[in-house]
Each structure stands twice: as structure tokens, then as C-alpha cells.
GROMACS .gro file of C-alpha atoms in nm:
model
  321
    1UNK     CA    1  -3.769  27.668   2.225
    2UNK     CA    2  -4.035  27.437   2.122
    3UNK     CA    3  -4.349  27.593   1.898
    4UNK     CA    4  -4.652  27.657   2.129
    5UNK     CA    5  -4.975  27.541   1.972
    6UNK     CA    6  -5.219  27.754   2.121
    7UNK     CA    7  -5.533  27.558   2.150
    8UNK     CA    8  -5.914  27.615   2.248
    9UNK     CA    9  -6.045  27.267   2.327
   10UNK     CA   10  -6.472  27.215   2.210
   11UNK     CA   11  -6.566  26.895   2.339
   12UNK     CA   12  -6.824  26.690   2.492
   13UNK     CA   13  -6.670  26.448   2.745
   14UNK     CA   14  -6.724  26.154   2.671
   15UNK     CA   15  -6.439  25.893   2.734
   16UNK     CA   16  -6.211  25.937   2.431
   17UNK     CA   17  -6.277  26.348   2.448
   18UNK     CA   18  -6.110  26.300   2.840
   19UNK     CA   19  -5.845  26.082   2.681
   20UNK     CA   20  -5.800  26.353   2.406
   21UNK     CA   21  -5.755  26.621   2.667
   22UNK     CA   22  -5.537  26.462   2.919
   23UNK     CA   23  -5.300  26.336   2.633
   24UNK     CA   24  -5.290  26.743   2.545
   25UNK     CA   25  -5.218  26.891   2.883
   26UNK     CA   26  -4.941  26.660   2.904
   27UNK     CA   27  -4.778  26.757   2.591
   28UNK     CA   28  -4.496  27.065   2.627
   29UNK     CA   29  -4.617  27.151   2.280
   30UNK     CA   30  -4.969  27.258   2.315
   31UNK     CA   31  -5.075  27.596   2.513
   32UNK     CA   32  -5.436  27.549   2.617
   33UNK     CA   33  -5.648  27.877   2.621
   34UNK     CA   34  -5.962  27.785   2.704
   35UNK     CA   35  -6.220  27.452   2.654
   36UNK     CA   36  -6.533  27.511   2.578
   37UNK     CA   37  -6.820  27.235   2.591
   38UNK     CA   38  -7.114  27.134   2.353
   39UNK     CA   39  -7.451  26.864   2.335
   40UNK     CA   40  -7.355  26.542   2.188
   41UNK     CA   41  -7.270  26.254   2.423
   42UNK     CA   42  -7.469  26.383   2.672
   43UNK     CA   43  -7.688  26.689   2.804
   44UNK     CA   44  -7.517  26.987   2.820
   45UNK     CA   45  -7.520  27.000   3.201
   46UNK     CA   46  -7.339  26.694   3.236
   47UNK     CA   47  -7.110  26.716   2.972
   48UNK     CA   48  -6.958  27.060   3.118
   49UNK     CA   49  -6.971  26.877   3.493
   50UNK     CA   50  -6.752  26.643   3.330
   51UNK     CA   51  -6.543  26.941   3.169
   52UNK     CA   52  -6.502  27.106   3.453
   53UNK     CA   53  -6.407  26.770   3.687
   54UNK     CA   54  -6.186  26.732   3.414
   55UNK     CA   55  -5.959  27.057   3.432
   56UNK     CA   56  -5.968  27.004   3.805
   57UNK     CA   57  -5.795  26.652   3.783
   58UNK     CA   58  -5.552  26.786   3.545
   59UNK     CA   59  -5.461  27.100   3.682
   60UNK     CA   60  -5.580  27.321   3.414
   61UNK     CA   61  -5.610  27.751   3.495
   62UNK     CA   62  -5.847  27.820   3.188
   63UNK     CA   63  -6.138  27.920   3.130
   64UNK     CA   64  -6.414  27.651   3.070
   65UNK     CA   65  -6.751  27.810   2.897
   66UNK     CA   66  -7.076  27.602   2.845
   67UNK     CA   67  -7.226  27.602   2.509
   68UNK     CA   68  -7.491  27.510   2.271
   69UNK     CA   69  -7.719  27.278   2.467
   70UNK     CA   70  -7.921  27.181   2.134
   71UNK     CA   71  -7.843  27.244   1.750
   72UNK     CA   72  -7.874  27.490   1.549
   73UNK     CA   73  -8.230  27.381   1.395
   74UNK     CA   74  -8.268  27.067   1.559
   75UNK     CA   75  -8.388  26.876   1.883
   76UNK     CA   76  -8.175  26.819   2.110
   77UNK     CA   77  -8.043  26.476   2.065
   78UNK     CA   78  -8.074  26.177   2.368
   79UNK     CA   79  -7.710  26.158   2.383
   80UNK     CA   80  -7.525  25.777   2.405
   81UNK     CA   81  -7.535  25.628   2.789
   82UNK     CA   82  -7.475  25.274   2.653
   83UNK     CA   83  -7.155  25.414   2.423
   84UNK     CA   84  -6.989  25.648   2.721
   85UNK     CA   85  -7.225  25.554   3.053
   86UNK     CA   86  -7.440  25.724   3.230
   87UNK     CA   87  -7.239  26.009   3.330
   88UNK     CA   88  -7.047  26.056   2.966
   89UNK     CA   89  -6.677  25.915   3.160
   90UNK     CA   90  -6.714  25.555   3.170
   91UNK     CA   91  -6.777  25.398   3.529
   92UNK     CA   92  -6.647  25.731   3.713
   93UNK     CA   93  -6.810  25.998   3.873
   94UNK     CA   94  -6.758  26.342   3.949
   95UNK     CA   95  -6.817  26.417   4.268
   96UNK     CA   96  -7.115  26.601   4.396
   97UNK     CA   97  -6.945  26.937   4.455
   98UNK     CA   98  -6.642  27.122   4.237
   99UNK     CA   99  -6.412  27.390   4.306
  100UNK     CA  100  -6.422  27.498   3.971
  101UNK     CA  101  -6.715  27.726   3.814
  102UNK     CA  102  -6.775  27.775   3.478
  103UNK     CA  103  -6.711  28.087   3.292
  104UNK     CA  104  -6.991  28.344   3.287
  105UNK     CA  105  -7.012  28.361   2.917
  106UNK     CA  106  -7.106  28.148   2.661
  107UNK     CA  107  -6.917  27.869   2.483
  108UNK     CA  108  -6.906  28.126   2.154
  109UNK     CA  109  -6.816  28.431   2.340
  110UNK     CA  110  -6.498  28.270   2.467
  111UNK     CA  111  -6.430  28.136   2.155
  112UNK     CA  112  -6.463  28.460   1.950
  113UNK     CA  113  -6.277  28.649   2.276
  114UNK     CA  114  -5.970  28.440   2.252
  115UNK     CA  115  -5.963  28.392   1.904
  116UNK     CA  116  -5.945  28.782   1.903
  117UNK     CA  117  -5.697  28.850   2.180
  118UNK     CA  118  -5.452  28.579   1.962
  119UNK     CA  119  -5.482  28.671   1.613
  120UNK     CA  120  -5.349  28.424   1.332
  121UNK     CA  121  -5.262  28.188   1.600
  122UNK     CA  122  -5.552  27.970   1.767
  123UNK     CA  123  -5.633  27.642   1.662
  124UNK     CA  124  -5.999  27.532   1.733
  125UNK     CA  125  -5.959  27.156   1.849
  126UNK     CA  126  -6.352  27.059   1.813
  127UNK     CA  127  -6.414  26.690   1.916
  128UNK     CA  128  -6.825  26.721   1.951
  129UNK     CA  129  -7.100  26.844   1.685
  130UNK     CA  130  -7.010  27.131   1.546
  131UNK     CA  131  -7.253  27.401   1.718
  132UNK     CA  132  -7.052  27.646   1.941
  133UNK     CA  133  -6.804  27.712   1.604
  134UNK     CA  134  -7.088  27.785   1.408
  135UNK     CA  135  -7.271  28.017   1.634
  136UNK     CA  136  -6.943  28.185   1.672
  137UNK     CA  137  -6.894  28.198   1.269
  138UNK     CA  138  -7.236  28.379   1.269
  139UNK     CA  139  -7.183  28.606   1.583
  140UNK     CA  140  -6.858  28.740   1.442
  141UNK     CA  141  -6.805  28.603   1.082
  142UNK     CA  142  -6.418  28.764   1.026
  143UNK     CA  143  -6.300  28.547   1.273
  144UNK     CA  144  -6.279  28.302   1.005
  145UNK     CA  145  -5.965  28.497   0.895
  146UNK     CA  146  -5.808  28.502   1.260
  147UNK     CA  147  -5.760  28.155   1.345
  148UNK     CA  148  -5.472  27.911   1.243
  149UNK     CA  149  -5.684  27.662   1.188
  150UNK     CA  150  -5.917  27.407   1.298
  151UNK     CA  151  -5.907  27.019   1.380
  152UNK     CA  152  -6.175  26.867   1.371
  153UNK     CA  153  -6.307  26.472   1.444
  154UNK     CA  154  -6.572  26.388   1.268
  155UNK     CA  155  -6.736  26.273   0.937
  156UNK     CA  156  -6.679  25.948   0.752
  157UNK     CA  157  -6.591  25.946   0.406
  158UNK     CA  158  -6.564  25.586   0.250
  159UNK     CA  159  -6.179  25.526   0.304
  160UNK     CA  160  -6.088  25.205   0.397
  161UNK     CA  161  -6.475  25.080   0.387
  162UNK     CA  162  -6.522  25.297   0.689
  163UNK     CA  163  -6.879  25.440   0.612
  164UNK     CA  164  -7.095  25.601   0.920
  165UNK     CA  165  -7.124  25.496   1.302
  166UNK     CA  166  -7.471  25.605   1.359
  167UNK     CA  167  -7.629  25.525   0.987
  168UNK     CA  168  -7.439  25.396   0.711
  169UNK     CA  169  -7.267  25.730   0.580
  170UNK     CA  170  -7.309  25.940   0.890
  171UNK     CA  171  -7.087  25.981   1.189
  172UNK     CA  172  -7.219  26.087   1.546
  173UNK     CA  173  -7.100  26.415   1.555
  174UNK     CA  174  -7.172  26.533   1.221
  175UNK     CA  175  -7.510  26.396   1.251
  176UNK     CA  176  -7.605  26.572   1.574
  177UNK     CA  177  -7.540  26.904   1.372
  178UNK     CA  178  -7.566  26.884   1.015
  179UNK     CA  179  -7.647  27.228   0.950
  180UNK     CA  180  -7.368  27.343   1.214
  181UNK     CA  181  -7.126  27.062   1.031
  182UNK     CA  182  -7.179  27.237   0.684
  183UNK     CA  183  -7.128  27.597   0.764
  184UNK     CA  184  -6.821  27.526   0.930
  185UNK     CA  185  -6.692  27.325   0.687
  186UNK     CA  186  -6.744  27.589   0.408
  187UNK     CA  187  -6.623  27.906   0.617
  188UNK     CA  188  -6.341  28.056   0.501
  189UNK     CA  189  -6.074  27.922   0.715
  190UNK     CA  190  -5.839  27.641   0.714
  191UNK     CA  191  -6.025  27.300   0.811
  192UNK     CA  192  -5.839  26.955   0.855
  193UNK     CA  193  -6.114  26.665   0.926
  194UNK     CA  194  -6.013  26.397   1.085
  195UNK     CA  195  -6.313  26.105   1.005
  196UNK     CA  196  -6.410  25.768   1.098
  197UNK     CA  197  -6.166  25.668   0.765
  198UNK     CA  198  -5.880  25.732   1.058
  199UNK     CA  199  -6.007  25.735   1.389
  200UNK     CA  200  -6.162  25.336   1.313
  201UNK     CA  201  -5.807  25.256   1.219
  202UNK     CA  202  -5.636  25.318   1.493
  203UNK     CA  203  -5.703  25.097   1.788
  204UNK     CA  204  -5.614  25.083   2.173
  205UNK     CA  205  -5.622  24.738   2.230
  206UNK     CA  206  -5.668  24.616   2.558
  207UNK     CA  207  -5.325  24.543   2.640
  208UNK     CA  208  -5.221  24.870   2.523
  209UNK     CA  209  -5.446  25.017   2.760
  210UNK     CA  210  -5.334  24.777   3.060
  211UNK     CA  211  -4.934  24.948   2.995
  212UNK     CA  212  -5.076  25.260   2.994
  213UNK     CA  213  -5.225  25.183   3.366
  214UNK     CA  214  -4.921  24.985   3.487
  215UNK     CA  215  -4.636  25.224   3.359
  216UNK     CA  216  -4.804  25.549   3.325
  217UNK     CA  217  -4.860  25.679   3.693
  218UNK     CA  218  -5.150  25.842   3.794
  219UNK     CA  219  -5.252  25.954   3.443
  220UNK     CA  220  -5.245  25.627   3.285
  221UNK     CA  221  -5.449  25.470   3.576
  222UNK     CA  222  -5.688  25.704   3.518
  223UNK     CA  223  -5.670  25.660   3.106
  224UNK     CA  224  -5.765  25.305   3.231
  225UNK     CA  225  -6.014  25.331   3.435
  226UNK     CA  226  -6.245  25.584   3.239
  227UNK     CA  227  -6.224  25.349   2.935
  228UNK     CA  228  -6.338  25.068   3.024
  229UNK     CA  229  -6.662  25.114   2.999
  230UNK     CA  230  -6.615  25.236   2.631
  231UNK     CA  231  -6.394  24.911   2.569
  232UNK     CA  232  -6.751  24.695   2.658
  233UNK     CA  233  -6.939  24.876   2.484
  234UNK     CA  234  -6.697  24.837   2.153
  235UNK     CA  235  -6.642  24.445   2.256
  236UNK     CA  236  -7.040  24.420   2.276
  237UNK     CA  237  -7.100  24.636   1.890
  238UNK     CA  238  -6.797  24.520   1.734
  239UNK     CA  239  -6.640  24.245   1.885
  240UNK     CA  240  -6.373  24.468   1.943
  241UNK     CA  241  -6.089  24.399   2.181
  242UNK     CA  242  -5.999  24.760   2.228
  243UNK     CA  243  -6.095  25.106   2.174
  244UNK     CA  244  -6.113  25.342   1.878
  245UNK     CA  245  -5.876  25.613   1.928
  246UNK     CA  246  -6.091  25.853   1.795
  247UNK     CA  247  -6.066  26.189   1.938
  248UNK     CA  248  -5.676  26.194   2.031
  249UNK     CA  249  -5.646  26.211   1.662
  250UNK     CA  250  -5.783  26.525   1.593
  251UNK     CA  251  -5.544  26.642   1.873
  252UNK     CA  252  -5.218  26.426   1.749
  253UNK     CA  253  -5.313  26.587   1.393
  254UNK     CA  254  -5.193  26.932   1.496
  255UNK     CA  255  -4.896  26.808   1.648
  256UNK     CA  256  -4.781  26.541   1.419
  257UNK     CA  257  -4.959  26.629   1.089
  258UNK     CA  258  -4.685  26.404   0.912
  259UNK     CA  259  -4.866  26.082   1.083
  260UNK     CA  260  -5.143  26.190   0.776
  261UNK     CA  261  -5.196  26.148   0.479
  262UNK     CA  262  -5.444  26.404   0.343
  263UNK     CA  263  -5.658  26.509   0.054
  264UNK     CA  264  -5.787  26.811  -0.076
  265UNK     CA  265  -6.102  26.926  -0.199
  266UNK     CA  266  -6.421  27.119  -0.075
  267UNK     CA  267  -6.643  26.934   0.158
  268UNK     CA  268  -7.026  27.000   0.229
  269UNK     CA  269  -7.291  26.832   0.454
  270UNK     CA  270  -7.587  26.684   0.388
  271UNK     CA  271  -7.906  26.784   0.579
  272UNK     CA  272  -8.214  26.623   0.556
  273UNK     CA  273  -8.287  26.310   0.399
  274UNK     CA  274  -8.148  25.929   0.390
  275UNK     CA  275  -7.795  26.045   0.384
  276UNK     CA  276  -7.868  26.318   0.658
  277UNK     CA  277  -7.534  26.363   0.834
  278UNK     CA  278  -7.305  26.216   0.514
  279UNK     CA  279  -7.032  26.414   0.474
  280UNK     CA  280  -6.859  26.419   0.084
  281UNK     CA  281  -6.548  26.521  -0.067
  282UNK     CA  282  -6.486  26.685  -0.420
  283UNK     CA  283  -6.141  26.621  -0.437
  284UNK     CA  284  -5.913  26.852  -0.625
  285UNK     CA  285  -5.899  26.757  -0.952
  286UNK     CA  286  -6.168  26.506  -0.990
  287UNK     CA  287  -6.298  26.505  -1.357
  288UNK     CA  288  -6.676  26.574  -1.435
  289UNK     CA  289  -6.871  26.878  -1.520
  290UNK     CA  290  -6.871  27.133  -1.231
  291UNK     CA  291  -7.042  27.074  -0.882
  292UNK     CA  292  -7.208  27.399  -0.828
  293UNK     CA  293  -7.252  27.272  -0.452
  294UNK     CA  294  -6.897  27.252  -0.403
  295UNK     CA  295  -6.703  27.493  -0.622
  296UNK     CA  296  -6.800  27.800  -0.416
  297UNK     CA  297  -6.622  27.639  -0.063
  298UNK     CA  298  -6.325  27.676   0.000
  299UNK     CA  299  -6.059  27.337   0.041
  300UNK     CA  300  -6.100  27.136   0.368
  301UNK     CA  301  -5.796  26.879   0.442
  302UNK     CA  302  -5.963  26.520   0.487
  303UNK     CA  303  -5.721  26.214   0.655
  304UNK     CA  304  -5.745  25.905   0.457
  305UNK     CA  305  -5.497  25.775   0.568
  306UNK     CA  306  -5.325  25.765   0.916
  307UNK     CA  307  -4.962  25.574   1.046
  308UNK     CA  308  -5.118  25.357   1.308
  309UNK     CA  309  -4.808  25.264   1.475
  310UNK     CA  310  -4.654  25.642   1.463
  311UNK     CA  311  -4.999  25.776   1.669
  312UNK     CA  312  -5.008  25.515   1.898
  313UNK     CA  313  -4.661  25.513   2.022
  314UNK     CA  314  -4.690  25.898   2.015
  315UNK     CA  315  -4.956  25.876   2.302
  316UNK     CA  316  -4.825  25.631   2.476
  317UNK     CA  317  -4.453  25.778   2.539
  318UNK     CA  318  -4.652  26.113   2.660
  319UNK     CA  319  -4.760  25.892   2.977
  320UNK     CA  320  -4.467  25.618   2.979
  321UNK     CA  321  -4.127  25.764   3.041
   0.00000   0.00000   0.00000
């Protein structure tokens, strides 16, 4: 009998987050309790459309709550059209009506219901800015002690040159919620982050994309078709053949945490300022007088380093039998 992760998905589809979940659902490995959406790539409204069209393609009988549509002390944010198009999934559309509703309560609720009704063994998969978790940290602070863990992708620490995607130290979702970003990052629970020092490393080029459609049925033609959009966008910014993987990672972390190499240490946010959104390490062990800062959070887990080869053949033998 395999080990059941059970999961609560936070996301805001976005390409990669519908790559991210579709890889999941099709993994015997994961149990998925519930997703739960956020702002970030797009308006709230749309982003839990597309959560909801989502679970309906893949056949998912969970509950789907709508959350934070703006930070915690922010604006809300204009969202990226030219990174994910104009409806957050690439070139397709949901249609105008869906058989599935969303959950009466709110993205926090769910996750502090579930997270409850599972003790000790829910891991919080968050793929957006970091807003429903924190609001759920502050409606119901001991759940901190309840959950297995959480995955998170976001953050950019240095590794590998890989600085920010939306400044020069600050990654998008981190930087839509700084404030959110820190207190998470500093609650007492057990945090793996899973930055751009990763996620920029491991690339779906375009011919791994093309197998995908031609020997991975219905799922892969759909992994196709909603990122292509995403693959102009990184050809047009980067000159990049391919996609960044991204979001799957924070995903492929919980079940294959030996793809990882990670390192230890507290980790706070900055908010505010010319590095607003930079997210930075105190490793365990670094020399120096203390860091008053950091020496009252607890560890977080940071990837530095990721087996590019070992994730990418890991997703693609999920679709290709």
C-alpha cells in the first residue's frame, strides 16, 4: 500500500499551476482534499473560473473555495495577461457555464476545516502569493502545529545566479504578498520553499512538450495546448525555447524530496523598500554576530539545488506509459 499524501492545493491558475495540478491528480500517491484559490495571475474571479474548469476536466470530487481577492495590506495587484493570457490558461477558455460551484466558504475556512478534520497529516501545496495561509494562520493560529507540512513555490534566493522575476531579488508570488510571505514563513510549522534557484533550472523544452502531446493521451494534449502561450511569452523575455517548470516542483518536492538538495536556516521577507519582495536565508551555521531578525523563526527548508533530469522524467512517465 502506497503512502497517501493528503494534499490541499492553493493556487492561482495560471498555466504551470494547471500543469502542477493535473500532474497531481494523476499521481496514485497524492490524496487531494480540497484546492483552494488566491489573487496573483489574475483577478480572483477568474482565477477560481479557471479552478473550477479545472477540477471539472480532471474529474476531481473536492471542494474548491475562493480566497483572498487582494493582500493582506496591499492593492490588489493587475495580475500578468502577457505571462499566462488573458484568461490565466494560455489560449483556452472555459466555457461560459460550469457544472461545478464553488464552496460556500472561504478559501481559509476550508483550509483551517480540513487541516482540522486530518490532524498531523495535510500538506498545504501553495503555488500563488501567500494570502489564504496567512489569513488562516491568524484565524486559527494552532493550526500551525496540525499540518505535515507545507510546499511552497516561490522566492528567489541567489543560487545559481537566479535572482528575482519581477525585480532583481523578488519573485512574483512573494512580491504580490510580502507581508503574507513573511508570516508564513516564520509560523511555527514545517516550510520547504521551492524558489526561482530551482524552478529556472528545470526546463520543458519544446520538444519535451510536443511528446507529452503525441504520447500522453488526452492529458498530455491538453498539457500542450494550455502552454503554449506561456512558451511565447518565455521565447519573447528570455529567448527561451521552453518553459520553466515552475510550479510542478513544489508538487514533485513532496513526492520525491530526494530530487533536492536543501538548506536550512530561518527565512524572513522583506516589505517595503528596494528589495520589497526579497526573500533571505540565514543558513544554519553561518558565522557572524546574531541576526535578531532571524533567530526568533523557526528553520524553513530552501532547494538550491534540484536533479533536472530526475523531475523531468518523473512528470513525464505520469502521462507516457
Amino acid at each position: 500500500m502506497t503512502h497517501r499524501h493528503k494534499v490541499i492545493f492553493d493556487t492561482d491558475p495560471g498555466v504551470d499551476d494547471a500543469m502542477a495540478l493535473c500532474f497531481m491528480t494523476r499521481r496514485p500517491e497524492f490524496d487531494l482534499l480540497g484546492v483552494t484559490t488566491v489573487h496573483g495571475n489574475l483577478d480572483i474571479d477568474t482565477v477560481t473560473r479557471n479552478a473550477l474548469w479545472l477540477a471539472e476536466r480532471l474529474g476531481l470530487d473536492v471542494p474548491v473555495g475562493k480566497g483572498a481577492a487582494t493582500p493582506l495590506v496591499r492593492p490588489a495587484g493587475a495580475g500578468v495577461p502577457h505571462v499566462h493570457g488573458p484568461g490565466g490558461l494560455g489560449d483556452l477558455t472555459p466555457p461560459a457555464q460550469l457544472a461545478r460551484a464553488v464552496d460556500p466558504r472561504p478559501a481559509w475556512q476550508v483550509i483551517v476545516d480540513l487541516v482540522r478534520a486530518h490532524p498531523h497529516e495535510v500538506t498545504l501545496i501553495a503555488i500563488g502569493p501567500l494570502t489564504n495561509l496567512a489569513l488562516a494562520l491568524r484565524h486559527d493560529p494552532a493550526i500551525a502545529g496540525l499540518v505535515a507540512g507545507v510546499s511552497l513555490m516561490g522566492g528567489a534566493f541567489g543560487t545559481h545566479g537566479h535572482g528575482g522575476n519581477v525585480s532583481p531579488v523578488a519573485e512574483a508570488n512573494i512580491l504580490s504578498d510580502p507581508e503574507a510571505a513573511d508570516l508564513v514563513m516564520t509560523a511555527p510549522w514545517k516550510v520547504t520553499v521551492l524558489g526561482l534557484d530551482v524552478t529556472q533550472q528545470v526546463v520543458m523544452d519544446a520538444a519535451y512538450l510536443d511528446r507529452l502531446a503525441e504520447r500522453g493521451g488526452p492529458d498530455g494534449a491538453f498539457l500542450r495546448a494550455v502552454s503554449r502561450f506561456y512558451q511565447g511569452f518565455h521565447e519573447r523575455s528570455r529567448g527561451l525555447a521552453g518553459i520553466f517548470a515552475h510550479d510542478s516542483l513544489a508538487v514533485i518536492q513532496v513526492l520525491a524530496p530526494h530530487l533536492f538538495t536543501l538548506r536550512h536556516g530561518p527565512v524572513r521577507v522583506v516589505c517595503g523598500g528596494l528589495a520589497d519582495g526579497q526573500t533571505i536565508q540565514k543558513p544554519v551555521g553561518m558565522p557572524g554576530p546574531p541576526a535578531p531578525a532571524w533567530e526568533d523563526a523557526p528553520p524553513c527548508a530552501v532547494a538550491v539545488d534540484v536533479d533536472v533530469d530526475g523531475v523531468l522524467a518523473l512528470y513525464a512517465e505520469t502521462f507516457i506509459a
